[in-house]
Short mmCIF file of C-alpha atoms in Angstrom, two decimals:
data_model
loop_
_atom_site.label_atom_id
_atom_site.label_comp_id
_atom_site.label_asym_id
_atom_site.label_seq_id
_atom_site.Cartn_x
_atom_site.Cartn_y
_atom_site.Cartn_z
CA MET L 1 57.91 -64.87 -56.69
CA ARG L 2 56.81 -61.63 -56.38
CA ARG L 3 57.19 -60.08 -59.95
CA SER L 4 59.31 -56.92 -59.40
CA ASP L 5 58.62 -53.47 -60.68
CA PRO L 6 59.99 -52.28 -64.03
CA PRO L 7 62.87 -50.15 -63.38
CA ARG L 8 62.59 -46.65 -63.64
CA ALA L 9 65.18 -46.30 -65.97
CA ALA L 10 63.08 -47.92 -68.51
CA LEU L 11 61.21 -44.50 -69.01
CA SER L 12 64.30 -42.43 -70.43
CA ALA L 13 63.99 -38.62 -70.73
CA GLY L 14 63.20 -38.80 -74.01
CA ASP L 15 60.11 -40.91 -73.91
CA SER L 16 57.17 -39.17 -74.54
CA LEU L 17 54.04 -39.60 -72.80
CA HIS L 18 50.68 -40.11 -73.61
CA PRO L 19 48.55 -36.55 -74.45
CA SER L 20 45.73 -37.63 -71.99
CA PHE L 21 47.80 -38.48 -69.33
CA THR L 22 49.79 -35.16 -69.87
CA ARG L 23 46.26 -32.97 -69.74
CA ALA L 24 45.32 -34.96 -66.46
CA SER L 25 48.41 -34.44 -64.19
CA ALA L 26 48.35 -30.49 -65.36
CA ALA L 27 44.69 -30.55 -64.13
CA PHE L 28 45.45 -32.33 -60.65
CA THR L 29 48.40 -29.78 -60.44
CA ARG L 30 45.87 -26.76 -60.82
CA GLU L 31 43.26 -28.28 -58.58
CA ARG L 32 45.86 -28.93 -55.52
CA ASP L 33 46.98 -25.62 -56.06
CA ASP L 34 43.48 -24.05 -55.81
CA LEU L 35 42.82 -26.31 -52.73
CA ASP L 36 46.14 -24.92 -51.03
CA SER L 37 45.14 -21.12 -51.62
CA LEU L 38 41.80 -21.42 -50.34
CA ARG L 39 43.12 -23.57 -46.87
CA SER L 40 45.34 -20.63 -46.74
CA GLU L 41 42.50 -17.88 -46.72
CA THR L 42 40.23 -20.00 -44.51
CA ARG L 43 43.20 -19.83 -41.85
CA VAL L 44 43.24 -16.28 -42.64
CA LEU L 45 39.48 -15.59 -41.93
CA LYS L 46 39.30 -17.88 -39.11
CA VAL L 47 37.96 -15.69 -36.01
CA PRO L 48 40.33 -16.32 -33.11
CA ARG L 49 38.76 -17.81 -29.55
CA ASN L 50 38.27 -15.36 -26.81
CA PRO L 51 37.87 -16.93 -23.57
CA LEU L 52 37.24 -13.56 -21.49
CA LEU L 53 33.99 -12.59 -23.82
CA SER L 54 32.83 -16.25 -23.49
CA LYS L 55 32.98 -15.92 -19.96
CA ALA L 56 31.69 -12.67 -19.48
CA VAL L 57 28.42 -13.81 -21.30
CA VAL L 58 28.04 -16.84 -18.97
CA ILE L 59 28.37 -14.44 -16.26
CA GLY L 60 25.70 -12.56 -17.84
CA VAL L 61 23.65 -15.40 -18.22
CA LEU L 62 23.91 -16.27 -14.53
CA VAL L 63 22.90 -12.52 -13.45
CA VAL L 64 19.52 -13.23 -15.36
CA LEU L 65 18.98 -16.47 -13.76
CA MET L 66 19.29 -15.22 -10.30
CA LEU L 67 16.54 -12.99 -11.07
CA ILE L 68 14.19 -15.94 -10.81
CA PRO L 69 14.91 -16.58 -7.18
CA LEU L 70 14.65 -12.88 -6.53
CA GLY L 71 11.27 -12.84 -8.24
CA MET L 72 10.09 -15.45 -6.10
CA ILE L 73 11.42 -13.87 -2.82
CA GLU L 74 9.15 -10.75 -3.88
CA GLY L 75 6.11 -12.77 -4.34
CA LEU L 76 6.80 -14.08 -0.59
CA ILE L 77 7.05 -10.74 0.78
CA ALA L 78 3.49 -9.98 -1.23
CA GLU L 79 1.89 -12.75 0.23
CA ARG L 80 3.27 -12.39 3.90
CA ALA L 81 1.74 -8.59 3.40
CA ALA L 82 -1.32 -10.06 2.30
CA ARG L 83 -1.44 -12.61 5.67
CA ARG L 84 -0.84 -9.18 8.07
CA MET L 85 -4.05 -7.77 6.06
CA GLU L 86 -5.89 -11.09 6.86
CA ALA L 87 -4.80 -10.39 10.63
CA VAL L 88 -5.84 -6.76 10.64
CA ALA L 89 -9.08 -8.19 9.43
CA SER L 90 -9.47 -10.61 11.68
CA VAL L 91 -8.83 -8.18 14.77
CA GLN L 92 -11.35 -5.74 13.39
CA ALA L 93 -13.85 -8.87 13.11
CA SER L 94 -13.80 -9.40 16.82
CA PHE L 95 -12.70 -6.36 18.39
CA ALA L 96 -13.94 -3.24 16.63
CA GLY L 97 -12.53 -1.76 12.97
CA SER L 98 -11.00 1.77 11.45
CA GLN L 99 -13.60 4.41 13.36
CA THR L 100 -15.28 7.12 11.41
CA LEU L 101 -16.83 9.75 13.69
CA ALA L 102 -19.00 12.24 12.13
CA LEU L 103 -19.51 15.19 14.57
CA PRO L 104 -22.90 15.43 15.63
CA PHE L 105 -26.15 17.11 13.89
CA PHE L 106 -29.43 18.26 14.42
CA ILE L 107 -32.38 16.83 12.30
CA TRP L 108 -35.76 18.03 12.56
CA PRO L 109 -38.12 16.00 10.70
CA TYR L 110 -41.72 17.42 9.44
CA VAL L 111 -44.45 16.08 7.05
CA GLU L 112 -46.46 18.21 4.71
CA HIS L 113 -49.87 16.96 4.75
CA TRP L 114 -52.74 17.88 1.91
CA SER L 115 -55.97 16.12 0.73
CA GLU L 116 -56.90 15.19 -2.79
CA GLN L 117 -60.54 15.44 -3.85
CA SER L 118 -62.62 13.75 -6.20
CA ILE L 119 -66.03 14.05 -7.80
CA ASP L 120 -68.21 11.03 -7.75
CA THR L 121 -70.78 10.12 -9.96
CA ASN L 122 -73.64 12.00 -8.18
CA ASN L 123 -71.41 15.33 -8.27
CA ARG L 124 -70.38 15.28 -5.04
CA VAL L 125 -66.92 16.18 -3.51
CA ARG L 126 -65.37 13.27 -1.71
CA VAL L 127 -61.83 13.68 -0.14
CA THR L 128 -60.71 10.31 -1.55
CA GLN L 129 -56.77 10.60 -0.27
CA VAL L 130 -54.69 12.11 2.16
CA SER L 131 -51.20 12.56 0.95
CA GLU L 132 -48.12 13.43 2.67
CA THR L 133 -44.46 14.25 1.96
CA LYS L 134 -41.53 13.87 4.80
CA HIS L 135 -38.92 16.40 4.95
CA LEU L 136 -35.90 16.77 7.35
CA LEU L 137 -34.39 20.23 8.30
CA ILE L 138 -30.87 19.10 8.95
CA PHE L 139 -28.63 22.05 10.58
CA ALA L 140 -25.56 22.30 12.74
CA ASP L 141 -23.82 25.61 13.51
CA GLN L 142 -20.60 25.08 15.48
CA THR L 143 -19.09 22.29 16.70
CA GLN L 144 -15.69 21.56 18.83
CA ALA L 145 -14.30 18.46 19.50
CA ALA L 146 -11.04 17.11 21.36
CA ALA L 147 -9.98 13.62 21.67
CA ASP L 148 -7.25 12.05 23.66
CA VAL L 149 -6.06 8.63 21.65
CA VAL L 150 -4.00 5.75 23.56
CA VAL L 151 -2.65 3.50 21.28
CA HIS L 152 -2.00 -0.34 22.05
CA ASN L 153 -0.06 -3.24 20.79
CA ASP L 154 -1.79 -5.95 22.47
CA ARG L 155 -3.67 -7.67 19.91
CA TYR L 156 -1.78 -10.70 17.91
CA ARG L 157 -2.59 -12.90 15.34
CA GLY L 158 0.06 -15.39 15.13
CA ILE L 159 3.26 -13.54 14.60
CA HIS L 160 1.53 -10.32 13.29
CA ARG L 161 0.72 -7.43 15.59
CA VAL L 162 -2.39 -5.22 15.42
CA ARG L 163 -2.54 -2.08 16.74
CA THR L 164 -5.49 -0.81 18.54
CA PHE L 165 -6.60 2.48 20.11
CA GLU L 166 -8.85 3.59 23.12
CA SER L 167 -9.86 7.50 22.80
CA THR L 168 -12.01 10.00 24.94
CA ILE L 169 -13.47 12.13 22.65
CA THR L 170 -15.22 15.38 23.83
CA VAL L 171 -17.76 17.36 21.99
CA ASP L 172 -19.14 20.95 22.68
CA GLY L 173 -21.20 22.56 20.04
CA GLN L 174 -23.55 25.36 19.73
CA VAL L 175 -27.04 25.52 17.83
CA THR L 176 -29.49 28.00 16.97
CA TRP L 177 -32.96 26.46 16.34
CA PRO L 178 -34.45 27.84 13.15
CA ASP L 179 -37.54 29.71 13.04
CA ARG L 180 -40.32 27.40 11.68
CA ALA L 181 -42.36 30.05 10.93
CA THR L 182 -39.69 30.36 7.89
CA ILE L 183 -40.76 26.73 6.35
CA LYS L 184 -44.31 27.60 4.75
CA PRO L 185 -46.40 25.05 3.20
CA ALA L 186 -48.11 25.58 -0.21
CA ALA L 187 -51.61 26.36 -0.12
CA ASP L 188 -54.12 23.97 1.21
CA ARG L 189 -51.67 22.11 2.87
CA ARG L 190 -50.43 21.62 6.62
CA ILE L 191 -47.10 20.96 8.07
CA VAL L 192 -46.64 18.68 11.25
CA TRP L 193 -43.41 19.03 13.05
CA GLY L 194 -41.93 15.82 14.33
CA GLU L 195 -39.38 15.55 17.34
CA PRO L 196 -35.81 16.99 17.08
CA ARG L 197 -33.02 14.77 17.66
CA LEU L 198 -29.31 15.08 17.62
CA VAL L 199 -27.86 12.17 15.10
CA LEU L 200 -24.06 11.05 16.15
CA PRO L 201 -22.96 8.45 13.06
CA ILE L 202 -20.51 6.25 14.31
CA SER L 203 -18.77 3.71 11.62
CA ASP L 204 -18.74 0.76 14.25
CA VAL L 205 -20.44 0.91 17.30
CA ARG L 206 -18.85 -2.04 18.82
CA GLY L 207 -16.10 0.46 20.23
CA LEU L 208 -18.36 2.40 22.12
CA ARG L 209 -17.03 1.90 25.94
CA GLY L 210 -19.96 2.95 28.27
CA SER L 211 -23.04 4.92 27.56
CA PRO L 212 -22.65 8.21 26.42
CA SER L 213 -25.17 10.82 26.95
CA LEU L 214 -26.13 14.01 25.68
CA ALA L 215 -25.80 17.57 28.33
CA SER L 216 -27.96 20.34 27.06
CA GLN L 217 -29.52 23.49 28.77
CA GLY L 218 -28.85 21.71 32.48
CA ASP L 219 -30.22 18.21 31.01
CA THR L 220 -28.97 14.87 30.37
CA ILE L 221 -30.43 12.87 27.62
CA LYS L 222 -29.30 9.27 26.95
CA PHE L 223 -28.64 8.08 23.52
CA ARG L 224 -30.66 5.45 21.81
CA GLU L 225 -29.08 2.86 19.16
CA GLY L 226 -29.13 3.82 15.44
CA THR L 227 -29.22 7.51 13.65
CA GLN L 228 -32.78 6.49 12.07
CA MET L 229 -31.09 7.26 8.79
CA GLN L 230 -31.57 4.58 6.37
CA MET L 231 -28.53 5.03 4.60
CA LEU L 232 -26.44 6.22 7.57
CA SER L 233 -27.65 4.00 9.75
CA ALA L 234 -24.78 3.17 12.06
CA GLY L 235 -24.22 5.32 15.15
CA LEU L 236 -26.74 6.97 17.96
CA HIS L 237 -28.99 9.62 18.11
CA ALA L 238 -30.90 11.34 21.26
CA VAL L 239 -34.21 12.89 21.15
CA VAL L 240 -34.19 16.49 22.53
CA PRO L 241 -36.97 18.45 23.89
CA THR L 242 -38.69 20.75 21.15
CA PRO L 243 -37.17 24.26 22.00
CA ALA L 244 -38.22 27.76 21.38
CA ASP L 245 -37.93 28.98 17.54
CA GLY L 246 -34.68 30.99 17.11
CA ILE L 247 -32.82 30.11 20.70
CA THR L 248 -29.40 29.33 20.68
CA ALA L 249 -28.30 26.29 22.85
CA ARG L 250 -25.35 24.73 23.72
CA TYR L 251 -24.49 21.12 24.27
CA SER L 252 -21.76 18.57 25.11
CA ILE L 253 -21.14 15.03 24.25
CA THR L 254 -18.35 12.85 26.14
CA VAL L 255 -17.67 9.61 23.84
CA HIS L 256 -15.07 6.52 24.83
CA LEU L 257 -14.46 4.92 21.58
CA ALA L 258 -12.43 2.33 20.89
CA GLY L 259 -11.00 0.83 17.41
CA THR L 260 -8.08 -0.60 15.19
CA GLU L 261 -5.66 1.63 13.29
CA ARG L 262 -7.34 4.52 12.14
CA LEU L 263 -9.65 7.37 13.51
CA ALA L 264 -11.29 9.96 11.26
CA PHE L 265 -13.71 12.57 11.81
CA ALA L 266 -16.23 14.06 9.53
CA PRO L 267 -16.82 17.85 9.77
CA THR L 268 -20.88 18.23 9.55
CA ALA L 269 -20.98 21.78 10.86
CA GLN L 270 -20.95 25.20 9.58
CA ALA L 271 -17.79 25.43 11.41
CA SER L 272 -15.94 22.12 12.56
CA MET L 273 -12.67 22.32 15.04
CA VAL L 274 -11.07 19.09 16.56
CA LYS L 275 -8.05 18.82 18.13
CA VAL L 276 -6.50 15.29 18.60
CA ARG L 277 -3.32 14.53 20.62
CA SER L 278 -1.63 11.13 21.34
CA ALA L 279 1.78 9.66 22.76
CA TRP L 280 1.90 7.94 19.26
CA THR L 281 5.32 9.32 17.56
CA ASP L 282 4.49 8.02 13.89
CA PRO L 283 1.02 9.30 13.12
CA HIS L 284 -0.12 9.44 9.21
CA PHE L 285 -2.64 12.17 8.49
CA GLY L 286 -4.53 11.51 5.53
CA GLY L 287 -8.23 12.18 3.96
CA SER L 288 -10.09 15.14 2.54
CA TYR L 289 -8.65 17.65 4.68
CA LEU L 290 -5.15 18.12 6.62
CA PRO L 291 -4.38 19.69 9.61
CA SER L 292 -4.12 23.28 9.96
CA GLU L 293 -1.49 22.57 13.07
CA ARG L 294 0.44 19.74 13.65
CA THR L 295 3.42 19.07 16.14
CA VAL L 296 5.14 15.56 16.12
CA THR L 297 7.93 14.89 18.56
CA ALA L 298 9.36 12.15 20.33
CA ALA L 299 6.89 12.46 23.33
CA GLY L 300 3.66 12.18 20.75
CA PHE L 301 1.72 14.42 18.68
CA SER L 302 -1.02 17.32 18.62
CA ALA L 303 -3.17 18.21 15.48
CA ALA L 304 -5.84 20.66 15.04
CA TRP L 305 -8.41 21.25 12.05
CA SER L 306 -10.57 23.96 11.23
CA VAL L 307 -12.87 23.39 8.55
CA SER L 308 -15.78 25.56 7.06
CA ALA L 309 -18.79 24.34 5.39
CA LEU L 310 -18.00 26.70 2.55
CA ALA L 311 -14.72 24.48 1.91
CA SER L 312 -16.32 21.21 2.81
CA ASP L 313 -19.52 18.76 0.81
CA VAL L 314 -20.40 17.13 4.05
CA GLN L 315 -23.52 18.65 4.86
CA GLN L 316 -24.78 18.50 1.22
CA GLN L 317 -23.54 14.51 1.44
CA ILE L 318 -25.94 14.20 4.72
CA ARG L 319 -28.65 15.54 2.89
CA THR L 320 -28.23 12.99 -0.32
CA ILE L 321 -28.24 10.48 2.29
CA ALA L 322 -30.88 11.36 3.85
CA SER L 323 -33.23 11.19 0.65
CA ALA L 324 -31.61 8.22 -0.77
CA THR L 325 -33.11 4.87 -0.97
CA PRO L 326 -31.45 1.47 -1.23
CA ALA L 327 -32.53 1.44 -5.00
CA ASP L 328 -31.16 4.65 -5.63
CA ARG L 329 -27.90 4.66 -3.61
CA PRO L 330 -24.56 5.19 -5.47
CA PRO L 331 -21.68 3.12 -4.48
CA ARG L 332 -20.14 5.82 -2.05
CA ALA L 333 -23.80 7.36 -0.88
CA SER L 334 -23.07 6.45 2.80
CA ARG L 335 -19.60 7.76 2.87
CA LEU L 336 -18.65 11.35 4.08
CA ASP L 337 -15.78 13.40 3.45
CA ALA L 338 -13.44 12.97 6.47
CA PHE L 339 -9.93 13.76 7.84
CA GLU L 340 -8.24 10.60 9.15
CA ILE L 341 -5.24 9.97 11.40
CA ASP L 342 -3.73 6.07 10.95
CA PHE L 343 -1.64 5.03 14.05
CA ILE L 344 0.47 2.65 12.17
CA GLU L 345 4.22 2.66 10.98
CA ALA L 346 4.54 4.98 7.98
CA VAL L 347 6.80 2.44 6.40
CA ASN L 348 6.01 -0.92 7.67
CA THR L 349 8.27 -3.84 7.56
CA TYR L 350 7.02 -5.91 4.16
CA LEU L 351 7.81 -2.28 2.41
CA LEU L 352 11.00 -1.88 3.53
CA ALA L 353 11.99 -5.31 2.60
CA GLU L 354 10.06 -4.84 -0.78
CA ARG L 355 12.31 -1.69 -1.11
CA SER L 356 15.52 -3.69 -0.29
CA THR L 357 14.86 -6.23 -2.78
CA LYS L 358 14.39 -3.83 -5.52
CA HIS L 359 18.20 -3.52 -5.57
CA GLY L 360 18.79 -7.07 -5.49
CA ALA L 361 19.75 -7.23 -9.24
CA LEU L 362 22.14 -4.02 -8.92
CA ILE L 363 23.40 -5.83 -5.97
CA ILE L 364 24.46 -9.21 -7.65
CA VAL L 365 25.74 -7.30 -11.06
CA LEU L 366 28.31 -5.25 -8.82
CA VAL L 367 29.53 -8.06 -6.91
CA PHE L 368 29.78 -10.34 -9.83
CA ALA L 369 31.50 -7.39 -11.53
CA ALA L 370 33.96 -7.07 -8.75
CA LEU L 371 34.82 -10.84 -8.52
CA PHE L 372 35.37 -10.92 -12.39
CA LEU L 373 37.75 -8.32 -12.05
CA PHE L 374 39.57 -10.17 -9.75
CA ASP L 375 39.46 -13.01 -11.68
CA THR L 376 40.94 -11.81 -14.73
CA LEU L 377 43.48 -9.60 -13.42
CA ARG L 378 44.67 -12.02 -11.12
CA SER L 379 44.04 -15.35 -14.08
CA LEU L 380 42.32 -17.31 -11.73
CA ASN L 381 40.18 -18.72 -13.93
CA ALA L 382 37.31 -19.23 -11.56
CA HIS L 383 34.67 -21.36 -12.53
CA PRO L 384 31.01 -20.12 -13.80
CA VAL L 385 29.47 -22.52 -10.94
CA GLN L 386 31.44 -20.56 -7.92
CA TYR L 387 29.86 -17.29 -9.22
CA GLY L 388 26.32 -18.85 -9.06
CA PHE L 389 27.26 -19.94 -5.52
CA VAL L 390 27.98 -16.32 -4.27
CA GLY L 391 24.57 -15.02 -6.23
CA LEU L 392 22.85 -17.48 -4.28
CA ALA L 393 24.44 -16.53 -1.03
CA LEU L 394 23.47 -12.82 -2.25
CA VAL L 395 19.75 -13.86 -2.51
CA ILE L 396 19.50 -15.58 0.53
CA PHE L 397 20.25 -12.62 1.77
CA PHE L 398 16.89 -11.06 1.18
CA LEU L 399 15.14 -14.06 2.45
CA LEU L 400 16.91 -14.02 5.59
CA LEU L 401 16.21 -10.45 5.93
CA LEU L 402 12.41 -11.23 5.53
CA SER L 403 12.46 -14.02 7.89
CA LEU L 404 14.09 -11.64 10.94
CA SER L 405 12.45 -8.73 10.36
CA GLU L 406 8.82 -10.40 11.31
CA HIS L 407 10.57 -10.89 14.52
CA ILE L 408 12.90 -8.19 15.26
CA ALA L 409 13.37 -4.54 14.35
CA PHE L 410 14.13 -4.11 10.70
CA GLY L 411 17.56 -2.34 11.33
CA LEU L 412 19.05 -5.38 13.33
CA ALA L 413 17.68 -7.91 11.01
CA TYR L 414 19.14 -5.76 8.30
CA LEU L 415 22.66 -5.94 10.26
CA ALA L 416 22.07 -9.61 11.04
CA ALA L 417 21.47 -10.78 7.51
CA ALA L 418 24.28 -8.64 5.82
CA SER L 419 26.46 -9.85 8.47
CA VAL L 420 25.87 -13.69 7.68
CA CYS L 421 26.08 -12.77 3.91
CA ILE L 422 29.35 -10.80 4.15
CA LEU L 423 31.11 -13.61 6.35
CA LEU L 424 29.84 -16.46 4.24
CA ILE L 425 30.96 -14.81 0.92
CA THR L 426 34.38 -13.84 2.24
CA TYR L 427 34.66 -17.32 3.50
CA TYR L 428 34.00 -19.10 0.08
CA VAL L 429 35.89 -16.22 -1.80
CA SER L 430 39.00 -16.81 0.20
CA HIS L 431 39.48 -20.12 -1.21
CA VAL L 432 38.34 -19.07 -4.54
CA LEU L 433 40.77 -16.09 -5.22
CA ALA L 434 43.59 -18.15 -3.18
CA ASP L 435 44.60 -15.30 -1.03
CA ARG L 436 42.63 -13.72 2.48
CA SER L 437 44.13 -10.68 2.24
CA ARG L 438 42.20 -10.36 -1.16
CA ALA L 439 38.96 -12.01 0.07
CA LEU L 440 39.12 -9.53 3.40
CA GLY L 441 39.50 -6.48 0.96
CA PHE L 442 36.39 -7.98 -1.26
CA GLY L 443 34.55 -8.56 1.77
CA SER L 444 34.94 -4.87 3.11
CA GLY L 445 33.69 -3.68 -0.45
CA LEU L 446 30.60 -5.66 0.02
CA ALA L 447 29.77 -4.25 3.70
CA LEU L 448 30.40 -0.73 2.16
CA MET L 449 27.68 -1.54 -0.57
CA TYR L 450 25.43 -2.79 2.21
CA ALA L 451 26.04 -0.09 4.34
CA ARG L 452 25.50 2.53 1.10
CA PHE L 453 22.24 0.66 0.38
CA THR L 454 20.65 1.41 3.90
CA ARG L 455 19.66 4.54 2.65
CA SER L 456 17.02 3.07 0.38
CA TRP L 457 14.76 2.10 3.15
CA SER L 458 15.70 4.15 6.33
CA ARG L 459 14.29 7.43 5.13
CA LYS L 460 10.63 7.48 6.48
CA GLY L 461 7.55 8.94 4.19
CA PRO L 462 6.33 12.17 4.92
CA ARG L 463 3.55 12.33 7.17
CA TYR L 464 1.60 14.94 5.43
#
């Protein structure tokens, strides 16, 4: 049998407890009161949970994550632009490159001879060496050039279109032949004059069509290959008959020249005037000199340049090039200051796609903010994964834009990519918001946003 507990009445109120038990009981009571007080303070200091703040932080993290595919698309755009440059280089390698035509100038070479004498052991004077120094007399008075340019779009490398051009350039010039008597040699020296020649530098002679000739003083002179200038060898030259000193002669040249995307002229005369006209409607003027007159319409453009030797360093550059050798040639020794016309789109497809992608982060932030407001005000409790799906749809827009713009006009590509993105997001948000009318309102706002961002790429750059 279990022994029964002693009855509580066994301890009467008058019975006294042991002193150590009393002290332990009091200490236990104090510790229990302190613990209850600490728990109460802990409940007061506890930070309440805020689900909206947590969700906002998660959405911010999603925005940052969306920058990764956006960066990948920007890298793809740069890669496609590099591929187009490779396509242009391929056409230039097999057709003709960008053309730079220096206006013709005259070179009259002469050699200064002298003899060096020495005295041998028998005190006899001997002529031991005949020395010479070569000089070039370079001159050009006035040159007028008129170019009619036809631009073609008939060269392709894969999906990339490369523009080429064919031009008919007519050059009319006037020259006053120098008085050779003004070139006086030093004592005991004599001058031997060579054959004067007209030099026509052309950067890529593969673009020549036909055989140009020089018409002067009723004579027709054929051009020969090369310029006979070591550091400016690409081009043509024509040997002209030795004229009388001081006379003024006129000459004319007609050159048919083809090239790729760019035509440039170097003003070499004391007064150089060039006029260019074409049916190309989107020219870009650049180089060292801008046109003094220009007209650009829907039917084409015309531009005129007038450059004086006082405002140009080209003649000095030619003299430097003529006296240079491969050993002491600086990196730009064979280049002349020129003015250029680029027959390309001022803002190409890849630049427009890059401009649009720059706004990708802003678009994602705006769309996420709008969706978060709908979610919060209507207490829909959308999952962060759903935000991620919307962000990926926004990123796909830029990929579609790049892909479509390589085959159709950029405006149509933008419209198609934006329409697909808006329809996809509107359909998906209609299920997230559980209301078609709200989803239609959300899609309308998205459409207005895309329409607003068209201004970022629709502006063309200046033609200068």
